[in-house]
Short mmCIF file of C-alpha atoms in Angstrom, two decimals:
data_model
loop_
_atom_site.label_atom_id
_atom_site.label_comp_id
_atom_site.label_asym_id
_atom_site.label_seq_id
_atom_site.Cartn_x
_atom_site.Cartn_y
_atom_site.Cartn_z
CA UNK A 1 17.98 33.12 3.03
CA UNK A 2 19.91 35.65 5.60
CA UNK A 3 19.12 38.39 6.38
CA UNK A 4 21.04 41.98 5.92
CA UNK A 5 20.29 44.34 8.23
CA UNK A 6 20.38 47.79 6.62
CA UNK A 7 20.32 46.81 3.21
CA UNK A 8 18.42 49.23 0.99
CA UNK A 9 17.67 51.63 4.12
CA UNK A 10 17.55 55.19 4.01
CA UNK A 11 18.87 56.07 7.03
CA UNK A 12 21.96 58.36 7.15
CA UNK A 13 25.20 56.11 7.33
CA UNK A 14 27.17 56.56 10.50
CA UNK A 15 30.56 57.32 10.33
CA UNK A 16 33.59 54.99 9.95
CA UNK A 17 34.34 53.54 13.45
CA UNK A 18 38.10 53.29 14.54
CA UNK A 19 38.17 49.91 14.17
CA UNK A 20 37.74 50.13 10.77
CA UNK A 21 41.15 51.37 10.71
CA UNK A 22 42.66 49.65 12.66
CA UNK A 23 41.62 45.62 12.37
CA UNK A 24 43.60 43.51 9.76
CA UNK A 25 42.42 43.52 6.02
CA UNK A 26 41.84 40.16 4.37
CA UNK A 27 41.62 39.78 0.41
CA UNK A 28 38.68 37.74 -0.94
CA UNK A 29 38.45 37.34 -4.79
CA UNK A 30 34.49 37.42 -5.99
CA UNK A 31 33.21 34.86 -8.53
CA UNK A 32 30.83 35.92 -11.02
CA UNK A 33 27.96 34.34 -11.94
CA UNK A 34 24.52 35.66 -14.35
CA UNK A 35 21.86 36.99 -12.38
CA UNK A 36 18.61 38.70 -14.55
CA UNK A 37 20.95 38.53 -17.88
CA UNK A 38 24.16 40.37 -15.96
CA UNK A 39 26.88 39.29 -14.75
CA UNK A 40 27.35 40.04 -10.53
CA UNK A 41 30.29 39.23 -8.17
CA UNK A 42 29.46 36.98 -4.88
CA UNK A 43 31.68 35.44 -1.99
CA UNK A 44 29.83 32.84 -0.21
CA UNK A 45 28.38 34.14 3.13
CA UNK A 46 30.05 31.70 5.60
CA UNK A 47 33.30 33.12 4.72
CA UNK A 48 32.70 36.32 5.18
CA UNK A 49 30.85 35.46 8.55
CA UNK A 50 34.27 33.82 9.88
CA UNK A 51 36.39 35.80 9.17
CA UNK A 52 34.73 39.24 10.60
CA UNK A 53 33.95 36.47 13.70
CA UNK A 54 37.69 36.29 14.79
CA UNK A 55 38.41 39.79 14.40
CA UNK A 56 39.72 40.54 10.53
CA UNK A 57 38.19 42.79 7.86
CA UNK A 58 37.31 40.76 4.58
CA UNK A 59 38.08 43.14 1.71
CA UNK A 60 36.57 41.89 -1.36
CA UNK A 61 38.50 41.71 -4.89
CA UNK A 62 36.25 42.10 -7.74
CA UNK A 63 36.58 39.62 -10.49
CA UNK A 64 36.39 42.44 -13.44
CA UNK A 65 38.69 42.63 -16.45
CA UNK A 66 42.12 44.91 -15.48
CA UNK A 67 41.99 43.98 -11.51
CA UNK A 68 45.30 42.15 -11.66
CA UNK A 69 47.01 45.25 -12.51
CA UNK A 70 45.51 47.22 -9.92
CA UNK A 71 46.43 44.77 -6.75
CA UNK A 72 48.74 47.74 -5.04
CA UNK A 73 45.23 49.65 -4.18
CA UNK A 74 44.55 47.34 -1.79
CA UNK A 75 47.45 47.63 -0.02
CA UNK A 76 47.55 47.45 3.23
CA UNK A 77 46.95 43.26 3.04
CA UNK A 78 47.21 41.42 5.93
CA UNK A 79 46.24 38.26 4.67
CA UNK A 80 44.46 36.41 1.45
CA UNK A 81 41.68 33.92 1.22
CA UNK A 82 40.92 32.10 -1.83
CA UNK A 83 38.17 30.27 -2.17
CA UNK A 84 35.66 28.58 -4.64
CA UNK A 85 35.90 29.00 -8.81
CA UNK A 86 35.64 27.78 -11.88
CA UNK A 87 38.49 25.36 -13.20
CA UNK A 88 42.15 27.09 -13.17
CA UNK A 89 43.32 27.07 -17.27
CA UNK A 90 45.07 23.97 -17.45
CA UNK A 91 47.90 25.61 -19.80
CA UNK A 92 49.04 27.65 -16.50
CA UNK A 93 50.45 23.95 -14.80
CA UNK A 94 49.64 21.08 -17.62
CA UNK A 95 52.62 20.59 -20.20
CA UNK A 96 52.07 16.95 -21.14
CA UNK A 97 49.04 16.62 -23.34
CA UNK A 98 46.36 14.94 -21.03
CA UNK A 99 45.43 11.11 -21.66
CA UNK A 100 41.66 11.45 -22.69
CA UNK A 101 39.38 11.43 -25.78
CA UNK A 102 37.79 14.14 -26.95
CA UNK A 103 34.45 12.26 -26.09
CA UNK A 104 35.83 11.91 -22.55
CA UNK A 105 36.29 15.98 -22.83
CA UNK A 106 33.15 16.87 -23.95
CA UNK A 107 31.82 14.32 -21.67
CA UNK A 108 33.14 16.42 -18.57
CA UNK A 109 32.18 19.70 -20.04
CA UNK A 110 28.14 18.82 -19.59
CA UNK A 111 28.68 17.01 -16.38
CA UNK A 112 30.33 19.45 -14.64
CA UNK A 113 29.32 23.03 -17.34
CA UNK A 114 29.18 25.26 -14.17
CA UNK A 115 32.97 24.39 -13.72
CA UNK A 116 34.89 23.73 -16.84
CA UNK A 117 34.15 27.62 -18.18
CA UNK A 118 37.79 29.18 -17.66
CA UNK A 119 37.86 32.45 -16.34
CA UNK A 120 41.35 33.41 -17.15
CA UNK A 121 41.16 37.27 -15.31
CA UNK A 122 39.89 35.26 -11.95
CA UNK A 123 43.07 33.22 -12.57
CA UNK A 124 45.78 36.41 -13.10
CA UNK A 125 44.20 37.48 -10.12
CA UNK A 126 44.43 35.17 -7.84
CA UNK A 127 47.82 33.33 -9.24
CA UNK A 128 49.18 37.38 -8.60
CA UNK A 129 48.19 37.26 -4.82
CA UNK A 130 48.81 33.70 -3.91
CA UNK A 131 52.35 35.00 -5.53
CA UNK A 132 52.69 37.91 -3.53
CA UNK A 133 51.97 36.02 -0.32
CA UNK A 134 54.85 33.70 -0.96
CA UNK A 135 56.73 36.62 -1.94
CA UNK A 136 56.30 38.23 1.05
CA UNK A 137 55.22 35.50 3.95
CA UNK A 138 51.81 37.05 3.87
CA UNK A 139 49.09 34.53 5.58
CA UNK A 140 46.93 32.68 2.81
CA UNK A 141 44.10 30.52 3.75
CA UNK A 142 42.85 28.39 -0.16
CA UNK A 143 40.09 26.72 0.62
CA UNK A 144 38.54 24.39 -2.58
CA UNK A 145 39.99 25.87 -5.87
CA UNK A 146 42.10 28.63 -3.81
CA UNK A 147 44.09 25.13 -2.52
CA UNK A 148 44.34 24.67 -6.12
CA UNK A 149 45.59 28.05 -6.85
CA UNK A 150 48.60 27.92 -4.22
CA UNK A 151 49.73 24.69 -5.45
CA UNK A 152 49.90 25.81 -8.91
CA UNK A 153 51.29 29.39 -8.36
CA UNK A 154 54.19 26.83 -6.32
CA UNK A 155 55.12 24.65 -9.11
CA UNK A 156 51.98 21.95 -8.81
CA UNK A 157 49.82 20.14 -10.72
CA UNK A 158 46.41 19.22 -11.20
CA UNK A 159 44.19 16.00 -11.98
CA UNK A 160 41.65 17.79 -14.39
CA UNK A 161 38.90 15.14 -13.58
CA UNK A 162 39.37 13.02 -10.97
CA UNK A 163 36.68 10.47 -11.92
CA UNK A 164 38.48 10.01 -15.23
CA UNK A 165 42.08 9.84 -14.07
CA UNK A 166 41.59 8.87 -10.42
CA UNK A 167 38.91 6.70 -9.98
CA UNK A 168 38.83 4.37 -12.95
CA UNK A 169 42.42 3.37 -11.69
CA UNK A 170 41.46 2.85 -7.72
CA UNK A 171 40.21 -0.25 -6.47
CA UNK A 172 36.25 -0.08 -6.28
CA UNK A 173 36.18 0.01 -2.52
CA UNK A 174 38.27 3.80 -2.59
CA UNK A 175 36.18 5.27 -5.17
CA UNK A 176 34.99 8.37 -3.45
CA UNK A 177 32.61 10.87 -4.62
CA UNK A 178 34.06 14.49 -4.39
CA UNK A 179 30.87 16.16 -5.86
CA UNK A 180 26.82 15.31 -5.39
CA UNK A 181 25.06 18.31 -7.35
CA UNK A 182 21.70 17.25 -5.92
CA UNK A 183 23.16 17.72 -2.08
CA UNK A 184 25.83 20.33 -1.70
CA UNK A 185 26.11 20.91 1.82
CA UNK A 186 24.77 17.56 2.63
CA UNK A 187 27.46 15.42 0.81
CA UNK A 188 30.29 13.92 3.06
CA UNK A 189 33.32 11.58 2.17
CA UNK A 190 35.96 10.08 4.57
CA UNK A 191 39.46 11.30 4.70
CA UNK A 192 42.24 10.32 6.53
CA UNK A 193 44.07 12.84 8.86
CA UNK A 194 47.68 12.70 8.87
CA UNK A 195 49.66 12.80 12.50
CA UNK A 196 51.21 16.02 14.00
CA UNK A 197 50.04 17.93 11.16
CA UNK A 198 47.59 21.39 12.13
CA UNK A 199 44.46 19.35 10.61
CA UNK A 200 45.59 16.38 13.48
CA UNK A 201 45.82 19.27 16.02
CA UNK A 202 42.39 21.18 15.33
CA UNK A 203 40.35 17.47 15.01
CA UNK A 204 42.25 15.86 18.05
CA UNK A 205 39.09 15.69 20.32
CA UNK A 206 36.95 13.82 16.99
CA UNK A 207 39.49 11.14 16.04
CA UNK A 208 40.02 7.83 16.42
CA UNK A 209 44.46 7.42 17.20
CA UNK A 210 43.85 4.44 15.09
CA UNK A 211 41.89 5.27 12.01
CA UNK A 212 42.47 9.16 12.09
CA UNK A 213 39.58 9.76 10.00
CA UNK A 214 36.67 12.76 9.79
CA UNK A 215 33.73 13.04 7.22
CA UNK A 216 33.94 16.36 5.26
CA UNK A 217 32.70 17.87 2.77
CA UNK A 218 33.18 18.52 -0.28
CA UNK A 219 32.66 20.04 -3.86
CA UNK A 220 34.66 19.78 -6.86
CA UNK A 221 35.61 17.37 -9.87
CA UNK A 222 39.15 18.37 -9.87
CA UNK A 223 42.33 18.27 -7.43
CA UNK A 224 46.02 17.96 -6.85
CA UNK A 225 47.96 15.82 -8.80
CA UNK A 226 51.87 16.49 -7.70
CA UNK A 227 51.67 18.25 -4.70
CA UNK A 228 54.20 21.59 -4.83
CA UNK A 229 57.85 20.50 -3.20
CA UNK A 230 57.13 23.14 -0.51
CA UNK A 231 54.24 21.60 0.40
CA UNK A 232 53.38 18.82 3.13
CA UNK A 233 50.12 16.44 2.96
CA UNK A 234 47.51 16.58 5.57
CA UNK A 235 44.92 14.06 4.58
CA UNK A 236 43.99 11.76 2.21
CA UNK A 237 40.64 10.61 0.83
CA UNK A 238 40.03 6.95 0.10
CA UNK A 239 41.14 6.52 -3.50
CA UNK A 240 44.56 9.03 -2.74
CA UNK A 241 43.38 12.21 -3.33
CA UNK A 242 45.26 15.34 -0.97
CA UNK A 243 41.95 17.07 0.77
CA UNK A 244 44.91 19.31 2.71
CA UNK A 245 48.85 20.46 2.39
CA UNK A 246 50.37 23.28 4.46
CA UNK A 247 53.92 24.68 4.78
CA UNK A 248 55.45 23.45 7.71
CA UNK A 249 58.43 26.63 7.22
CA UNK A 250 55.15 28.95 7.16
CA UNK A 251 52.98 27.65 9.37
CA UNK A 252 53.40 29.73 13.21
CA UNK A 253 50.32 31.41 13.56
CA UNK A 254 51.58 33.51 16.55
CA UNK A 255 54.64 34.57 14.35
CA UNK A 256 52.01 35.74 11.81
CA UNK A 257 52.86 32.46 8.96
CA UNK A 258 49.90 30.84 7.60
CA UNK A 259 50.46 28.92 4.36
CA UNK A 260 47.61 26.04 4.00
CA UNK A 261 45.32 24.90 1.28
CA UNK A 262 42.33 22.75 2.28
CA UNK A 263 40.28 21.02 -0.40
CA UNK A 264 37.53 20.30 1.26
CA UNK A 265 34.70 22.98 2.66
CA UNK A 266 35.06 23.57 7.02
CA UNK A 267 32.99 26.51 6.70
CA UNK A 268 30.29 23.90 5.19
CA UNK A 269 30.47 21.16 7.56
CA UNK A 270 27.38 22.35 9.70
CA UNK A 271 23.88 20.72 10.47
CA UNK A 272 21.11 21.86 8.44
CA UNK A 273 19.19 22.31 10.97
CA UNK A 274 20.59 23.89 13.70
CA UNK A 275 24.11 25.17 11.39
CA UNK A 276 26.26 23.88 14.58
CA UNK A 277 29.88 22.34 13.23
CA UNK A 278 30.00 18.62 12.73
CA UNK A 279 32.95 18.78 14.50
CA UNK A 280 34.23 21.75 17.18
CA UNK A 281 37.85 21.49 14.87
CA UNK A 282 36.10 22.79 12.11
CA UNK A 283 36.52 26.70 12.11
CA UNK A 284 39.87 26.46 13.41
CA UNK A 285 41.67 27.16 10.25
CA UNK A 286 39.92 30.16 9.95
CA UNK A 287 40.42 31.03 13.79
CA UNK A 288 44.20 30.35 12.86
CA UNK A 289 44.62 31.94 10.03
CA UNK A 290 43.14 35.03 11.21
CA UNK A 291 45.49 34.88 14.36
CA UNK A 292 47.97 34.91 12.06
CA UNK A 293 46.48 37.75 9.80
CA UNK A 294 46.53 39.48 13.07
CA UNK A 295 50.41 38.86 13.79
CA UNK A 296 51.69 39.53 10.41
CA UNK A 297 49.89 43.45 10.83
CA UNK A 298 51.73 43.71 14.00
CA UNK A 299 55.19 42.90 12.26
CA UNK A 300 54.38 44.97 9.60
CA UNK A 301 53.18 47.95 11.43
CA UNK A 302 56.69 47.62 13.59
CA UNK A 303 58.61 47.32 10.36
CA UNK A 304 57.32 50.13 8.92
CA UNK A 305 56.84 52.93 11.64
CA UNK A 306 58.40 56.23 11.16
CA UNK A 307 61.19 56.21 14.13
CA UNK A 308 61.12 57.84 16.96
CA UNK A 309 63.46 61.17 17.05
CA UNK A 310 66.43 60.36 18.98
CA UNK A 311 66.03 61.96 22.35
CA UNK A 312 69.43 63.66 23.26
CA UNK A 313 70.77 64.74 27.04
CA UNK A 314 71.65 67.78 28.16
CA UNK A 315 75.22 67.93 26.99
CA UNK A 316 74.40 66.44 23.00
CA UNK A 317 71.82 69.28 23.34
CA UNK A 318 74.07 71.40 24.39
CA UNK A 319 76.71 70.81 21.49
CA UNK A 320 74.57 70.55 18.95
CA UNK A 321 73.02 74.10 19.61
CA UNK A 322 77.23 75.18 19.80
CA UNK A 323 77.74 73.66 16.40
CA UNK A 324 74.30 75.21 14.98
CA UNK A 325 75.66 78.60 16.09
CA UNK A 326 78.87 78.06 14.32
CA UNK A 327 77.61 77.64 11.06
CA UNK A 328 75.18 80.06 11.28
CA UNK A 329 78.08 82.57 12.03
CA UNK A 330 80.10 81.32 9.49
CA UNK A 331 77.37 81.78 6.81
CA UNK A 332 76.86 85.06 8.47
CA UNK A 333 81.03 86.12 7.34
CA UNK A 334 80.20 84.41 4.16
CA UNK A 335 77.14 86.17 3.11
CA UNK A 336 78.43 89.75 4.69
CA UNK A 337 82.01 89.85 4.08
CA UNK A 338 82.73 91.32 7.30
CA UNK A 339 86.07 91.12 9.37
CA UNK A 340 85.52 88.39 12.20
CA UNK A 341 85.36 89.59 15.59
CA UNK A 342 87.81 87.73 17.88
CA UNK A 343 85.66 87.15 20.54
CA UNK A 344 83.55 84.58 18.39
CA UNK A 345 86.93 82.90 16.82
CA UNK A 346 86.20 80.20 19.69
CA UNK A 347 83.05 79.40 18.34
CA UNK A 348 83.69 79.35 14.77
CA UNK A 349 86.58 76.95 15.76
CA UNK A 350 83.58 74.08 16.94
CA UNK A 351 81.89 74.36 13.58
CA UNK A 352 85.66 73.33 12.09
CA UNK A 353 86.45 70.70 14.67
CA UNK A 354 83.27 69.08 13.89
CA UNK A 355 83.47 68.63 10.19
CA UNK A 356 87.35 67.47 10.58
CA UNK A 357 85.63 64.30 12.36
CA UNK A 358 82.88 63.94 10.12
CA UNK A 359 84.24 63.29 6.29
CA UNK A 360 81.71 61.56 4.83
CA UNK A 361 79.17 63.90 3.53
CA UNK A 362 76.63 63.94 0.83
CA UNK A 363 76.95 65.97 -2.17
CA UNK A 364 74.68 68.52 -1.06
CA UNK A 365 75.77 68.87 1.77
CA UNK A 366 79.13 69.81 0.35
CA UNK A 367 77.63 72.11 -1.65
CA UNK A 368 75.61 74.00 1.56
CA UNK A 369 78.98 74.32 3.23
CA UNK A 370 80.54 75.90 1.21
CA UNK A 371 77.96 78.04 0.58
CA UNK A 372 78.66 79.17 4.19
CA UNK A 373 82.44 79.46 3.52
CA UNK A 374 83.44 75.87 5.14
CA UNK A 375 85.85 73.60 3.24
CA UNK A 376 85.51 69.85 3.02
CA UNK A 377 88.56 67.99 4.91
CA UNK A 378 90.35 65.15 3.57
CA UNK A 379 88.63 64.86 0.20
CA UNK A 380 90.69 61.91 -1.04
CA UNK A 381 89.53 59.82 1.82
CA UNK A 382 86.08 60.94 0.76
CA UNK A 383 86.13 60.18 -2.23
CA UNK A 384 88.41 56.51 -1.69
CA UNK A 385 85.26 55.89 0.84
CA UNK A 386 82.86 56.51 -1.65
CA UNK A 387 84.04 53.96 -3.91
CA UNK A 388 84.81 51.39 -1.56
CA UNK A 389 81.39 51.38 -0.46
CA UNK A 390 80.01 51.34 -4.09
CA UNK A 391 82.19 48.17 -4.39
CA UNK A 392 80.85 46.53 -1.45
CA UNK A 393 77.21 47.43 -2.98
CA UNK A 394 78.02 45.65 -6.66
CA UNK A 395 79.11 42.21 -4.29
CA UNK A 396 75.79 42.50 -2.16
CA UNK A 397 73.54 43.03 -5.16
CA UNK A 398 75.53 39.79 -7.17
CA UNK A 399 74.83 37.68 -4.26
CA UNK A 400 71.41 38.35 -3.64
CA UNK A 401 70.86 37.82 -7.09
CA UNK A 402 71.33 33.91 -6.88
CA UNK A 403 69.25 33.73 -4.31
CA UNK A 404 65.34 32.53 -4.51
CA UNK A 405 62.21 34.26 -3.20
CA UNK A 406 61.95 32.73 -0.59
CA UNK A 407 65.55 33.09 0.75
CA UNK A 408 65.14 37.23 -0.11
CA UNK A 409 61.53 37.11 1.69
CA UNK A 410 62.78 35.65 4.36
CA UNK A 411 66.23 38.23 4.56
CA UNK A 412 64.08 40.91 4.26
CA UNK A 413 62.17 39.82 7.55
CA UNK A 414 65.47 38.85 9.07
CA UNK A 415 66.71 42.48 8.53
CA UNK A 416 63.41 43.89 9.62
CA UNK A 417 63.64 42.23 13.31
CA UNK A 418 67.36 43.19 13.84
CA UNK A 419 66.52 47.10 12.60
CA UNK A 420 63.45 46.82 15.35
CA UNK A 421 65.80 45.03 17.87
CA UNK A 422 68.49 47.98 17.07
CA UNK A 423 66.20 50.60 17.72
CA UNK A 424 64.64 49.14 20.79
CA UNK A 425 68.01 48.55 22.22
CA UNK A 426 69.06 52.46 21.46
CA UNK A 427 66.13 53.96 22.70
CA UNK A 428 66.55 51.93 25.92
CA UNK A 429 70.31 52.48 26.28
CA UNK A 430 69.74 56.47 25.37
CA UNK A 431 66.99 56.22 28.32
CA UNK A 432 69.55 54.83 30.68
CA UNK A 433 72.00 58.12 29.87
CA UNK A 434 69.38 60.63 30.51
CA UNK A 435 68.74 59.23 33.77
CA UNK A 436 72.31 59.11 35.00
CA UNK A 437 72.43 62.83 33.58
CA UNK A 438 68.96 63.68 35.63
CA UNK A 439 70.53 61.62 38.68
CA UNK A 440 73.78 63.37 39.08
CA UNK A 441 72.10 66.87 38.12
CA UNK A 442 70.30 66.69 41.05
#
């Protein structure tokens, strides 16, 4: 068993570190099992190990009853990985009754007991994140029944025992064995690797052009059955079976998109002896999906900054301290009631000229200026403005309601890069005024 440095010890905890602020957070749901009559949460160890390996922070998701509801307290997330679980409820993707006996049932109940308990609060949760990753192009790593998750939450289905509705209807040679309860980590099976896929990019060095195949393995007595339309195969056991799909649209892990479900277990693939990889490809989806973890915080953090103020030259200063002093006069005849001296007529006269080229003011704004004795120019146009652009707003909102997630995720990022484009551009072309001003001041 591994050990945990620090575990139980009663020595004073140091403080936070700033990279615990600062490193990408990634999601893990628990699973719950019975330990000494209670129930306790766990997330297998190798996982955990990986991801902390290439630089993320694994933030774990306890499977308790109400956790769905409360997914917005883990905000910031960076990325999600789902992993392994008890069999997703069947009513969530199965609408046709399903072809077996109620012997057959009950037959796959004791075989595989550890697996066929629903847990239907481990299900809201993770069907809510894999959701709000597609929502919002958040990277999401499913490895086992997490693969299973993100083809459901897409549309997918599921085989709910492939030895029943697979096997019996392969030819004898393809029957593969997805599951050996007596060797977990030992157990292997062939799959095929499809070409110029990720999975054909991270195993390059280990396969054969010709056969394209790898020995992984794997742990469960259930899998995909119509893959999600979004989705795009990446190998293939022997009797048919999908081991791996990713999104090619959402799949550019420098770009921060990450959208892959793996069936089989990487992490796993090690020998027992010495825990080295079976193959070197084998923790790159983890390396890339924390790359892209890493990518998506950038974007975010650069969507979401508070902007720099605006740094004006000399002369913007300038007026704007003119036009400050205006008001503040003209509050001053407001409040006081006294007789205006000529001598400041000038500068009342920049507070006017300003608001005849600005019309379009806010409500309150109104309000505070005439509060200070000022009168609103042109309130027709104002008004005739104001509805025009309520009009335009009506048309936006109709449009964007026909649209699909996907389209508004991806507008949303669209409008987030041109806003971050905009700003870089005025900050730059703002720069370039001050230093003619500095230049020709010297």
């Amino acid at each position: 068993m591994r050990s945990r440095a620090g575990m139980g010890s009663s020595a004073v905890a140091s403080p936070p570190s700033d990279l615990s602020q600062i490193l990408p957070r990634v999601l893990i749901v628990s699973r719950r099992t019975v330990r000494k009559n209670k129930f306790v949460d766990f997330v297998g160890e190798y996982h955990l190990d990986l991801i902390v390996s290439y630089g993320a922070v694994p933030v774990i998701v306890p499977r308790v009853t109400g956790v769905h509801r409360l997914l917005d307290s883990f905000e910031p997330i960076h990325g999600v990985l789902l992993c392994e679980g008890e069999d997703i409820d069947p009513s969530l993707y199965e609408s046709e009754a399903l072809n077996l006996s109620p012997e057959e049932v009950e037959e796959i109940r004791k075989l595989h007991a550890s697996d066929t308990a629903i847990d239907r609060e481990k299900d809201s949760i993770e069907l809510a994140l894999a959701k709000l990753c597609l929502e919002r192009n958040i990277p999401y790593l499913g490895i086992c029944r997490g693969s299973q998750v993100l083809n459901v939450a897409c549309g997918g289905t599921l085989h709910q025992d492939i030895e029943k509705e697979v096997s019996k209807h392969c030819p004898k040679e393809n029957v593969t064995a997805h599951i050996n309860y007596d060797n977990y980590d030992g157990h292997r099976h062939k799959v095929r690797v499809v070409k110029e896929t990720p999975l054909h990019e991270w195993f390059r060095d280990s396969l054969d052009e010709d056969e394209m195949e790898i020995w992984v393995n794997s742990y469960h007595h259930q899998g995909v059955k119509r893959l999600a339309q979004r989705f795009v195969p990446m190998a293939f056991a022997p009797d048919g079976l999908i081991e791996g799909f990713y999104d090619p649209d959402a799949y550019s892990p420098d770009d921060g998109k990450f959208i892959m479900g793996l069936q089989f277990h990487p992490e796993r693939m090690r020998n027992e002896e010495t825990d080295q990889f079976d193959y070197p490809g084998c923790p790159a989806a983890y390396q890339r999906f924390v790359k892209a973890v890493i990518a998506y915080q950038k974007k975010l953090n650069s969507s979401t900054q508070v902007p720099k103020p605006l740094k004006l030259n000399t002369e913007l200063e300038r007026k704007r301290k003119t036009i400050i002093r205006s008001f503040s006069l003209a509050k001053d005849l407001y409040n006081h009631g006294s007789a205006l001296n000529p001598s400041k007529e000038s500068e009342l006269r920049v507070g006017a000229e300003f608001l005849e080229s600005n019309k379009a003011l806010s409500q309150y704004q109104e309000n505070r200026l005439k509060q200070m004795g000022a009168t609103i120019r042109s309130g027709n146009s104002y008004l005739e403005g104001m509805k025009l652009k309520e009009n335009k707003e009506k048309l936006v909102r109709n449009i964007l309601s026909k649209m699909t997630v996907e389209q508004l995720s991806d507008l949303v990022s669209f409008h987030h890069m041109m806003a971050q484009i905009c700003s870089d551009l005025l900050e730059t072309r703002l720069h370039d005024v001050n230093g003619f001003d500095d230049d020709h001041s010297s």
